[in-house]
JSON list of C-alpha atoms in Angstrom, two decimals:
[
{"chain": "A", "resi": 1, "resn": "MET", "atom": "CA", "xyz": [97.36, 155.04, 54.73]},
{"chain": "A", "resi": 2, "resn": "LYS", "atom": "CA", "xyz": [97.80, 153.13, 57.97]},
{"chain": "A", "resi": 3, "resn": "ASP", "atom": "CA", "xyz": [94.80, 151.13, 59.12]},
{"chain": "A", "resi": 4, "resn": "LYS", "atom": "CA", "xyz": [95.11, 152.21, 62.76]},
{"chain": "A", "resi": 5, "resn": "LEU", "atom": "CA", "xyz": [94.53, 155.68, 64.21]},
{"chain": "A", "resi": 6, "resn": "ASN", "atom": "CA", "xyz": [95.47, 156.49, 67.79]},
{"chain": "A", "resi": 7, "resn": "VAL", "atom": "CA", "xyz": [94.13, 159.66, 69.35]},
{"chain": "A", "resi": 8, "resn": "ILE", "atom": "CA", "xyz": [95.38, 161.38, 72.47]},
{"chain": "A", "resi": 9, "resn": "VAL", "atom": "CA", "xyz": [92.49, 163.35, 73.96]},
{"chain": "A", "resi": 10, "resn": "MET", "atom": "CA", "xyz": [94.05, 165.98, 76.20]},
{"chain": "A", "resi": 11, "resn": "SER", "atom": "CA", "xyz": [91.62, 168.88, 75.90]},
{"chain": "A", "resi": 12, "resn": "GLY", "atom": "CA", "xyz": [88.28, 168.94, 77.70]},
{"chain": "A", "resi": 13, "resn": "THR", "atom": "CA", "xyz": [86.77, 171.79, 75.67]},
{"chain": "A", "resi": 14, "resn": "VAL", "atom": "CA", "xyz": [83.68, 171.08, 73.60]},
{"chain": "A", "resi": 15, "resn": "ASP", "atom": "CA", "xyz": [85.11, 172.41, 70.33]},
{"chain": "A", "resi": 16, "resn": "LYS", "atom": "CA", "xyz": [87.97, 169.90, 70.34]},
{"chain": "A", "resi": 17, "resn": "LEU", "atom": "CA", "xyz": [85.83, 167.04, 71.67]},
{"chain": "A", "resi": 18, "resn": "LEU", "atom": "CA", "xyz": [83.31, 167.66, 68.87]},
{"chain": "A", "resi": 19, "resn": "ALA", "atom": "CA", "xyz": [86.04, 167.67, 66.22]},
{"chain": "A", "resi": 20, "resn": "MET", "atom": "CA", "xyz": [87.61, 164.56, 67.79]},
{"chain": "A", "resi": 21, "resn": "SER", "atom": "CA", "xyz": [84.35, 162.58, 67.80]},
{"chain": "A", "resi": 22, "resn": "THR", "atom": "CA", "xyz": [83.58, 163.57, 64.20]},
{"chain": "A", "resi": 23, "resn": "ILE", "atom": "CA", "xyz": [87.04, 162.66, 62.90]},
{"chain": "A", "resi": 24, "resn": "VAL", "atom": "CA", "xyz": [86.99, 159.37, 64.84]},
{"chain": "A", "resi": 25, "resn": "SER", "atom": "CA", "xyz": [83.60, 158.59, 63.24]},
{"chain": "A", "resi": 26, "resn": "GLY", "atom": "CA", "xyz": [85.09, 159.20, 59.80]},
{"chain": "A", "resi": 27, "resn": "ALA", "atom": "CA", "xyz": [88.06, 157.00, 60.64]},
{"chain": "A", "resi": 28, "resn": "VAL", "atom": "CA", "xyz": [85.95, 154.00, 61.69]},
{"chain": "A", "resi": 29, "resn": "ALA", "atom": "CA", "xyz": [83.64, 154.54, 58.70]},
{"chain": "A", "resi": 30, "resn": "MET", "atom": "CA", "xyz": [86.70, 154.22, 56.48]},
{"chain": "A", "resi": 31, "resn": "GLY", "atom": "CA", "xyz": [87.61, 150.96, 58.17]},
{"chain": "A", "resi": 32, "resn": "LYS", "atom": "CA", "xyz": [90.30, 152.09, 60.61]},
{"chain": "A", "resi": 33, "resn": "GLU", "atom": "CA", "xyz": [90.78, 150.71, 64.08]},
{"chain": "A", "resi": 34, "resn": "VAL", "atom": "CA", "xyz": [90.82, 153.61, 66.58]},
{"chain": "A", "resi": 35, "resn": "ASN", "atom": "CA", "xyz": [92.37, 153.75, 70.04]},
{"chain": "A", "resi": 36, "resn": "LEU", "atom": "CA", "xyz": [91.71, 156.73, 72.27]},
{"chain": "A", "resi": 37, "resn": "PHE", "atom": "CA", "xyz": [93.98, 157.65, 75.16]},
{"chain": "A", "resi": 38, "resn": "VAL", "atom": "CA", "xyz": [92.05, 160.03, 77.39]},
{"chain": "A", "resi": 39, "resn": "THR", "atom": "CA", "xyz": [94.14, 162.18, 79.68]},
{"chain": "A", "resi": 40, "resn": "PHE", "atom": "CA", "xyz": [94.08, 165.37, 81.80]},
{"chain": "A", "resi": 41, "resn": "TRP", "atom": "CA", "xyz": [91.12, 167.65, 80.93]},
{"chain": "A", "resi": 42, "resn": "GLY", "atom": "CA", "xyz": [90.06, 165.15, 78.32]},
{"chain": "A", "resi": 43, "resn": "LEU", "atom": "CA", "xyz": [89.61, 162.60, 81.09]},
{"chain": "A", "resi": 44, "resn": "MET", "atom": "CA", "xyz": [87.49, 165.08, 83.10]},
{"chain": "A", "resi": 45, "resn": "ALA", "atom": "CA", "xyz": [85.17, 165.32, 80.09]},
{"chain": "A", "resi": 46, "resn": "PHE", "atom": "CA", "xyz": [84.70, 161.51, 80.25]},
{"chain": "A", "resi": 47, "resn": "LYS", "atom": "CA", "xyz": [83.38, 161.62, 83.82]},
{"chain": "A", "resi": 48, "resn": "LYS", "atom": "CA", "xyz": [79.92, 160.01, 83.93]},
{"chain": "A", "resi": 49, "resn": "GLY", "atom": "CA", "xyz": [77.31, 162.52, 82.74]},
{"chain": "A", "resi": 50, "resn": "ALA", "atom": "CA", "xyz": [79.77, 165.44, 82.31]},
{"chain": "A", "resi": 51, "resn": "TRP", "atom": "CA", "xyz": [78.97, 165.75, 78.59]},
{"chain": "A", "resi": 52, "resn": "MET", "atom": "CA", "xyz": [75.30, 166.48, 79.29]},
{"chain": "A", "resi": 53, "resn": "ASP", "atom": "CA", "xyz": [75.79, 168.76, 82.29]},
{"chain": "A", "resi": 54, "resn": "PRO", "atom": "CA", "xyz": [75.64, 172.40, 81.06]},
{"chain": "A", "resi": 55, "resn": "SER", "atom": "CA", "xyz": [77.84, 173.56, 83.96]},
{"chain": "A", "resi": 56, "resn": "GLN", "atom": "CA", "xyz": [80.65, 171.27, 82.76]},
{"chain": "A", "resi": 57, "resn": "GLN", "atom": "CA", "xyz": [80.65, 172.39, 79.10]},
{"chain": "A", "resi": 58, "resn": "LYS", "atom": "CA", "xyz": [83.81, 174.36, 78.49]},
{"chain": "A", "resi": 59, "resn": "LEU", "atom": "CA", "xyz": [85.18, 176.43, 75.62]},
{"chain": "A", "resi": 60, "resn": "PRO", "atom": "CA", "xyz": [88.70, 177.87, 75.41]},
{"chain": "A", "resi": 61, "resn": "ALA", "atom": "CA", "xyz": [88.73, 181.34, 77.04]},
{"chain": "A", "resi": 62, "resn": "GLU", "atom": "CA", "xyz": [89.55, 183.08, 73.75]},
{"chain": "A", "resi": 63, "resn": "TYR", "atom": "CA", "xyz": [86.44, 181.65, 72.05]},
{"chain": "A", "resi": 64, "resn": "GLN", "atom": "CA", "xyz": [83.94, 181.88, 74.89]},
{"chain": "A", "resi": 65, "resn": "GLU", "atom": "CA", "xyz": [81.96, 184.65, 73.15]},
{"chain": "A", "resi": 66, "resn": "PHE", "atom": "CA", "xyz": [80.99, 182.08, 70.48]},
{"chain": "A", "resi": 67, "resn": "GLY", "atom": "CA", "xyz": [79.38, 179.73, 73.03]},
{"chain": "A", "resi": 68, "resn": "PRO", "atom": "CA", "xyz": [75.72, 180.79, 72.69]},
{"chain": "A", "resi": 69, "resn": "MET", "atom": "CA", "xyz": [75.98, 181.07, 68.88]},
{"chain": "A", "resi": 70, "resn": "MET", "atom": "CA", "xyz": [77.55, 177.60, 68.64]},
{"chain": "A", "resi": 71, "resn": "GLN", "atom": "CA", "xyz": [74.86, 176.08, 70.82]},
{"chain": "A", "resi": 72, "resn": "GLU", "atom": "CA", "xyz": [72.13, 177.63, 68.68]},
{"chain": "A", "resi": 73, "resn": "ARG", "atom": "CA", "xyz": [73.74, 176.53, 65.39]},
{"chain": "A", "resi": 74, "resn": "MET", "atom": "CA", "xyz": [74.37, 173.01, 66.67]},
{"chain": "A", "resi": 75, "resn": "GLN", "atom": "CA", "xyz": [70.71, 172.66, 67.55]},
{"chain": "A", "resi": 76, "resn": "ALA", "atom": "CA", "xyz": [69.53, 174.14, 64.23]},
{"chain": "A", "resi": 77, "resn": "MET", "atom": "CA", "xyz": [71.85, 171.90, 62.19]},
{"chain": "A", "resi": 78, "resn": "GLY", "atom": "CA", "xyz": [71.08, 168.71, 64.13]},
{"chain": "A", "resi": 79, "resn": "ILE", "atom": "CA", "xyz": [74.65, 168.27, 65.37]},
{"chain": "A", "resi": 80, "resn": "GLN", "atom": "CA", "xyz": [74.71, 165.61, 68.09]},
{"chain": "A", "resi": 81, "resn": "PRO", "atom": "CA", "xyz": [76.56, 166.11, 71.38]},
{"chain": "A", "resi": 82, "resn": "TRP", "atom": "CA", "xyz": [80.11, 164.80, 70.97]},
{"chain": "A", "resi": 83, "resn": "MET", "atom": "CA", "xyz": [79.61, 161.84, 73.32]},
{"chain": "A", "resi": 84, "resn": "VAL", "atom": "CA", "xyz": [76.56, 160.66, 71.34]},
{"chain": "A", "resi": 85, "resn": "THR", "atom": "CA", "xyz": [78.60, 160.82, 68.13]},
{"chain": "A", "resi": 86, "resn": "LEU", "atom": "CA", "xyz": [81.44, 158.88, 69.76]},
{"chain": "A", "resi": 87, "resn": "LYS", "atom": "CA", "xyz": [79.09, 156.20, 71.13]},
{"chain": "A", "resi": 88, "resn": "THR", "atom": "CA", "xyz": [77.48, 155.79, 67.70]},
{"chain": "A", "resi": 89, "resn": "ALA", "atom": "CA", "xyz": [80.94, 155.42, 66.16]},
{"chain": "A", "resi": 90, "resn": "LYS", "atom": "CA", "xyz": [81.80, 152.73, 68.71]},
{"chain": "A", "resi": 91, "resn": "GLU", "atom": "CA", "xyz": [78.64, 150.80, 67.83]},
{"chain": "A", "resi": 92, "resn": "ILE", "atom": "CA", "xyz": [79.66, 150.84, 64.18]},
{"chain": "A", "resi": 93, "resn": "GLY", "atom": "CA", "xyz": [83.41, 150.39, 64.29]},
{"chain": "A", "resi": 94, "resn": "ASP", "atom": "CA", "xyz": [86.41, 149.17, 66.15]},
{"chain": "A", "resi": 95, "resn": "ILE", "atom": "CA", "xyz": [87.07, 151.79, 68.86]},
{"chain": "A", "resi": 96, "resn": "HIS", "atom": "CA", "xyz": [88.84, 151.24, 72.17]},
{"chain": "A", "resi": 97, "resn": "VAL", "atom": "CA", "xyz": [88.94, 153.93, 74.83]},
{"chain": "A", "resi": 98, "resn": "TYR", "atom": "CA", "xyz": [91.66, 153.93, 77.49]},
{"chain": "A", "resi": 99, "resn": "SER", "atom": "CA", "xyz": [91.85, 156.32, 80.40]},
{"chain": "A", "resi": 100, "resn": "CYS", "atom": "CA", "xyz": [95.20, 157.54, 81.68]},
{"chain": "A", "resi": 101, "resn": "GLY", "atom": "CA", "xyz": [95.94, 155.81, 84.98]},
{"chain": "A", "resi": 102, "resn": "MET", "atom": "CA", "xyz": [98.01, 158.68, 86.34]},
{"chain": "A", "resi": 103, "resn": "THR", "atom": "CA", "xyz": [95.36, 161.30, 85.61]},
{"chain": "A", "resi": 104, "resn": "GLN", "atom": "CA", "xyz": [92.76, 159.10, 87.30]},
{"chain": "A", "resi": 105, "resn": "ASP", "atom": "CA", "xyz": [94.92, 158.99, 90.45]},
{"chain": "A", "resi": 106, "resn": "MET", "atom": "CA", "xyz": [95.51, 162.74, 90.28]},
{"chain": "A", "resi": 107, "resn": "PHE", "atom": "CA", "xyz": [91.80, 163.53, 90.14]},
{"chain": "A", "resi": 108, "resn": "GLY", "atom": "CA", "xyz": [90.82, 160.65, 92.45]},
{"chain": "A", "resi": 109, "resn": "LEU", "atom": "CA", "xyz": [88.71, 158.96, 89.76]},
{"chain": "A", "resi": 110, "resn": "LYS", "atom": "CA", "xyz": [87.97, 155.24, 89.47]},
{"chain": "A", "resi": 111, "resn": "LEU", "atom": "CA", "xyz": [87.08, 153.48, 86.22]},
{"chain": "A", "resi": 112, "resn": "ASP", "atom": "CA", "xyz": [83.48, 153.32, 87.52]},
{"chain": "A", "resi": 113, "resn": "ASP", "atom": "CA", "xyz": [83.37, 157.14, 87.68]},
{"chain": "A", "resi": 114, "resn": "LEU", "atom": "CA", "xyz": [83.88, 157.34, 83.91]},
{"chain": "A", "resi": 115, "resn": "GLU", "atom": "CA", "xyz": [81.44, 156.87, 81.03]},
{"chain": "A", "resi": 116, "resn": "ASP", "atom": "CA", "xyz": [80.84, 153.22, 80.05]},
{"chain": "A", "resi": 117, "resn": "ILE", "atom": "CA", "xyz": [82.50, 153.92, 76.70]},
{"chain": "A", "resi": 118, "resn": "VAL", "atom": "CA", "xyz": [85.87, 153.76, 78.52]},
{"chain": "A", "resi": 119, "resn": "ASP", "atom": "CA", "xyz": [87.11, 150.16, 78.19]},
{"chain": "A", "resi": 120, "resn": "ASP", "atom": "CA", "xyz": [90.03, 150.18, 80.62]},
{"chain": "A", "resi": 121, "resn": "GLU", "atom": "CA", "xyz": [92.81, 152.25, 82.10]},
{"chain": "A", "resi": 122, "resn": "LYS", "atom": "CA", "xyz": [96.27, 152.21, 80.63]},
{"chain": "A", "resi": 123, "resn": "GLY", "atom": "CA", "xyz": [99.70, 153.59, 81.43]},
{"chain": "A", "resi": 124, "resn": "VAL", "atom": "CA", "xyz": [101.61, 155.76, 79.00]},
{"chain": "A", "resi": 125, "resn": "ALA", "atom": "CA", "xyz": [104.04, 152.97, 78.05]},
{"chain": "A", "resi": 126, "resn": "GLY", "atom": "CA", "xyz": [101.17, 150.69, 77.11]},
{"chain": "A", "resi": 127, "resn": "PHE", "atom": "CA", "xyz": [99.63, 153.34, 74.92]},
{"chain": "A", "resi": 128, "resn": "ILE", "atom": "CA", "xyz": [102.90, 154.25, 73.22]},
{"chain": "A", "resi": 129, "resn": "ALA", "atom": "CA", "xyz": [103.44, 150.57, 72.49]},
{"chain": "A", "resi": 130, "resn": "MET", "atom": "CA", "xyz": [100.08, 150.58, 70.70]},
{"chain": "A", "resi": 131, "resn": "CYS", "atom": "CA", "xyz": [101.23, 153.55, 68.58]},
{"chain": "A", "resi": 132, "resn": "GLU", "atom": "CA", "xyz": [104.07, 151.71, 66.84]},
{"chain": "A", "resi": 133, "resn": "ASP", "atom": "CA", "xyz": [102.04, 150.86, 63.75]},
{"chain": "A", "resi": 134, "resn": "ALA", "atom": "CA", "xyz": [99.48, 153.67, 63.99]},
{"chain": "A", "resi": 135, "resn": "GLU", "atom": "CA", "xyz": [99.01, 157.28, 62.99]},
{"chain": "A", "resi": 136, "resn": "VAL", "atom": "CA", "xyz": [98.68, 159.50, 66.05]},
{"chain": "A", "resi": 137, "resn": "LEU", "atom": "CA", "xyz": [96.54, 162.60, 66.49]},
{"chain": "A", "resi": 138, "resn": "VAL", "atom": "CA", "xyz": [96.43, 164.89, 69.50]},
{"chain": "A", "resi": 139, "resn": "PHE", "atom": "CA", "xyz": [93.31, 166.83, 70.50]},
{"chain": "B", "resi": 1, "resn": "MET", "atom": "CA", "xyz": [63.19, 150.30, 36.64]},
{"chain": "B", "resi": 2, "resn": "ALA", "atom": "CA", "xyz": [63.85, 151.36, 40.21]},
{"chain": "B", "resi": 3, "resn": "GLU", "atom": "CA", "xyz": [66.20, 149.17, 42.22]},
{"chain": "B", "resi": 4, "resn": "ALA", "atom": "CA", "xyz": [64.45, 147.13, 44.89]},
{"chain": "B", "resi": 5, "resn": "VAL", "atom": "CA", "xyz": [65.38, 148.92, 48.09]},
{"chain": "B", "resi": 6, "resn": "LYS", "atom": "CA", "xyz": [65.24, 146.76, 51.21]},
{"chain": "B", "resi": 7, "resn": "GLN", "atom": "CA", "xyz": [65.49, 149.59, 53.70]},
{"chain": "B", "resi": 8, "resn": "GLU", "atom": "CA", "xyz": [64.98, 153.35, 53.51]},
{"chain": "B", "resi": 9, "resn": "ILE", "atom": "CA", "xyz": [66.66, 155.46, 56.19]},
{"chain": "B", "resi": 10, "resn": "ASP", "atom": "CA", "xyz": [65.47, 159.03, 56.72]},
{"chain": "B", "resi": 11, "resn": "ALA", "atom": "CA", "xyz": [68.49, 160.90, 58.12]},
{"chain": "B", "resi": 12, "resn": "ARG", "atom": "CA", "xyz": [67.23, 164.35, 57.10]},
{"chain": "B", "resi": 13, "resn": "GLY", "atom": "CA", "xyz": [67.90, 166.96, 59.77]},
{"chain": "B", "resi": 14, "resn": "SER", "atom": "CA", "xyz": [70.97, 165.11, 61.00]},
{"chain": "B", "resi": 15, "resn": "ALA", "atom": "CA", "xyz": [74.41, 166.68, 60.50]},
{"chain": "B", "resi": 16, "resn": "CYS", "atom": "CA", "xyz": [77.81, 165.18, 59.66]},
{"chain": "B", "resi": 17, "resn": "PRO", "atom": "CA", "xyz": [78.67, 162.40, 60.44]},
{"chain": "B", "resi": 18, "resn": "GLY", "atom": "CA", "xyz": [75.05, 161.33, 61.24]},
{"chain": "B", "resi": 19, "resn": "PRO", "atom": "CA", "xyz": [73.72, 160.32, 57.78]},
{"chain": "B", "resi": 20, "resn": "LEU", "atom": "CA", "xyz": [76.83, 158.29, 56.91]},
{"chain": "B", "resi": 21, "resn": "MET", "atom": "CA", "xyz": [76.81, 156.54, 60.29]},
{"chain": "B", "resi": 22, "resn": "GLU", "atom": "CA", "xyz": [73.10, 155.69, 59.88]},
{"chain": "B", "resi": 23, "resn": "LEU", "atom": "CA", "xyz": [73.79, 154.32, 56.40]},
{"chain": "B", "resi": 24, "resn": "ILE", "atom": "CA", "xyz": [76.64, 152.17, 57.73]},
{"chain": "B", "resi": 25, "resn": "ARG", "atom": "CA", "xyz": [74.41, 150.85, 60.51]},
{"chain": "B", "resi": 26, "resn": "GLY", "atom": "CA", "xyz": [71.70, 149.99, 57.93]},
{"chain": "B", "resi": 27, "resn": "ILE", "atom": "CA", "xyz": [74.19, 148.33, 55.58]},
{"chain": "B", "resi": 28, "resn": "LYS", "atom": "CA", "xyz": [75.72, 146.28, 58.41]},
{"chain": "B", "resi": 29, "resn": "ALA", "atom": "CA", "xyz": [72.30, 144.90, 59.30]},
{"chain": "B", "resi": 30, "resn": "SER", "atom": "CA", "xyz": [71.47, 143.99, 55.68]},
{"chain": "B", "resi": 31, "resn": "SER", "atom": "CA", "xyz": [72.48, 141.01, 53.56]},
{"chain": "B", "resi": 32, "resn": "VAL", "atom": "CA", "xyz": [74.85, 140.88, 50.61]},
{"chain": "B", "resi": 33, "resn": "GLY", "atom": "CA", "xyz": [72.97, 141.95, 47.47]},
{"chain": "B", "resi": 34, "resn": "ASP", "atom": "CA", "xyz": [70.54, 144.23, 49.35]},
{"chain": "B", "resi": 35, "resn": "ALA", "atom": "CA", "xyz": [70.20, 147.90, 48.45]},
{"chain": "B", "resi": 36, "resn": "VAL", "atom": "CA", "xyz": [69.77, 150.48, 51.21]},
{"chain": "B", "resi": 37, "resn": "ALA", "atom": "CA", "xyz": [68.55, 154.05, 50.67]},
{"chain": "B", "resi": 38, "resn": "VAL", "atom": "CA", "xyz": [69.41, 157.01, 52.86]},
{"chain": "B", "resi": 39, "resn": "LEU", "atom": "CA", "xyz": [67.94, 160.50, 52.72]},
{"chain": "B", "resi": 40, "resn": "SER", "atom": "CA", "xyz": [70.27, 163.31, 53.83]},
{"chain": "B", "resi": 41, "resn": "SER", "atom": "CA", "xyz": [69.85, 167.08, 53.99]},
{"chain": "B", "resi": 42, "resn": "ASP", "atom": "CA", "xyz": [73.49, 167.52, 55.05]},
{"chain": "B", "resi": 43, "resn": "PRO", "atom": "CA", "xyz": [75.40, 169.00, 52.07]},
{"chain": "B", "resi": 44, "resn": "GLY", "atom": "CA", "xyz": [78.56, 167.15, 53.19]},
{"chain": "B", "resi": 45, "resn": "SER", "atom": "CA", "xyz": [76.91, 163.79, 52.49]},
{"chain": "B", "resi": 46, "resn": "ASN", "atom": "CA", "xyz": [77.13, 164.49, 48.77]},
{"chain": "B", "resi": 47, "resn": "LYS", "atom": "CA", "xyz": [80.90, 164.00, 49.00]},
{"chain": "B", "resi": 48, "resn": "ASP", "atom": "CA", "xyz": [81.12, 161.81, 52.09]},
{"chain": "B", "resi": 49, "resn": "ILE", "atom": "CA", "xyz": [78.77, 159.00, 51.08]},
{"chain": "B", "resi": 50, "resn": "PRO", "atom": "CA", "xyz": [80.27, 158.47, 47.57]},
{"chain": "B", "resi": 51, "resn": "ASP", "atom": "CA", "xyz": [83.78, 158.60, 49.11]},
{"chain": "B", "resi": 52, "resn": "TRP", "atom": "CA", "xyz": [82.80, 155.97, 51.68]},
{"chain": "B", "resi": 53, "resn": "VAL", "atom": "CA", "xyz": [81.17, 153.70, 49.08]},
{"chain": "B", "resi": 54, "resn": "ASP", "atom": "CA", "xyz": [84.29, 154.02, 46.92]},
{"chain": "B", "resi": 55, "resn": "LYS", "atom": "CA", "xyz": [86.62, 153.12, 49.81]},
{"chain": "B", "resi": 56, "resn": "ILE", "atom": "CA", "xyz": [84.57, 150.16, 51.04]},
{"chain": "B", "resi": 57, "resn": "GLY", "atom": "CA", "xyz": [83.95, 148.89, 47.52]},
{"chain": "B", "resi": 58, "resn": "TYR", "atom": "CA", "xyz": [80.14, 148.77, 47.51]},
{"chain": "B", "resi": 59, "resn": "GLU", "atom": "CA", "xyz": [78.02, 150.08, 44.64]},
{"chain": "B", "resi": 60, "resn": "LEU", "atom": "CA", "xyz": [76.45, 153.54, 44.57]},
{"chain": "B", "resi": 61, "resn": "VAL", "atom": "CA", "xyz": [73.29, 152.68, 42.64]},
{"chain": "B", "resi": 62, "resn": "SER", "atom": "CA", "xyz": [71.99, 156.25, 42.53]},
{"chain": "B", "resi": 63, "resn": "ASN", "atom": "CA", "xyz": [72.31, 159.73, 43.98]},
{"chain": "B", "resi": 64, "resn": "GLU", "atom": "CA", "xyz": [69.15, 161.76, 43.38]},
{"chain": "B", "resi": 65, "resn": "ASP", "atom": "CA", "xyz": [69.03, 165.48, 44.03]},
{"chain": "B", "resi": 66, "resn": "HIS", "atom": "CA", "xyz": [65.66, 166.40, 45.55]},
{"chain": "B", "resi": 67, "resn": "GLY", "atom": "CA", "xyz": [66.61, 170.02, 46.25]},
{"chain": "B", "resi": 68, "resn": "GLU", "atom": "CA", "xyz": [66.35, 170.10, 50.03]},
{"chain": "B", "resi": 69, "resn": "TYR", "atom": "CA", "xyz": [67.93, 166.68, 50.34]},
{"chain": "B", "resi": 70, "resn": "HIS", "atom": "CA", "xyz": [69.69, 163.90, 48.43]},
{"chain": "B", "resi": 71, "resn": "ARG", "atom": "CA", "xyz": [68.61, 160.26, 48.23]},
{"chain": "B", "resi": 72, "resn": "PHE", "atom": "CA", "xyz": [71.47, 157.80, 47.97]},
{"chain": "B", "resi": 73, "resn": "VAL", "atom": "CA", "xyz": [70.97, 154.13, 47.14]},
{"chain": "B", "resi": 74, "resn": "VAL", "atom": "CA", "xyz": [73.85, 151.84, 48.03]},
{"chain": "B", "resi": 75, "resn": "ARG", "atom": "CA", "xyz": [74.12, 148.13, 47.31]},
{"chain": "B", "resi": 76, "resn": "LYS", "atom": "CA", "xyz": [76.03, 145.83, 49.60]},
{"chain": "B", "resi": 77, "resn": "THR", "atom": "CA", "xyz": [77.94, 143.89, 46.98]},
{"chain": "B", "resi": 78, "resn": "LYS", "atom": "CA", "xyz": [80.10, 141.73, 49.24]}
]
């Protein structure tokens, strides 16, 4: 098992973000270093406050009917919003979050427009260089 | 004789990965030799917490089944 996990966060839908934050938590718990590369719709989900704004919570079109049920079950089971889980994981372990520079330009976003959990922006070459000795997951 | 537990964390009502993350936070803040207890009502903890302890190399002092929840005691051995 490699001791570094790199995650490309492409999707901005809550189901994938929730799975991503949970798996990243498990990875840091097990002692892995984690690097996130946040791009496209994933980057939109990292805009300041987007994760707690009900109008910006998205599900894939084919699963939209499950939205209300998921929300109810999450509350009943004590499942934290994905960003809270990710922030807790960053307090505990070695997580770095990089935003995709090109996506930022495309959407006209500055680093300051993103959640504080984002450490810096990076180009694709820089991220790929970090992947040489890491396992890579795509969400 | 019950192990002297330095800190007891009540993570009942919190879902995966909450109880494990709270345990890790508690263990990080404690000293080598201390035992930390965590209460979890999340069924996943019953596998997750022993797996974590095994990987990190600490000691799982006990895992008590209280029906609605489990109480895990973990010693920071290094």
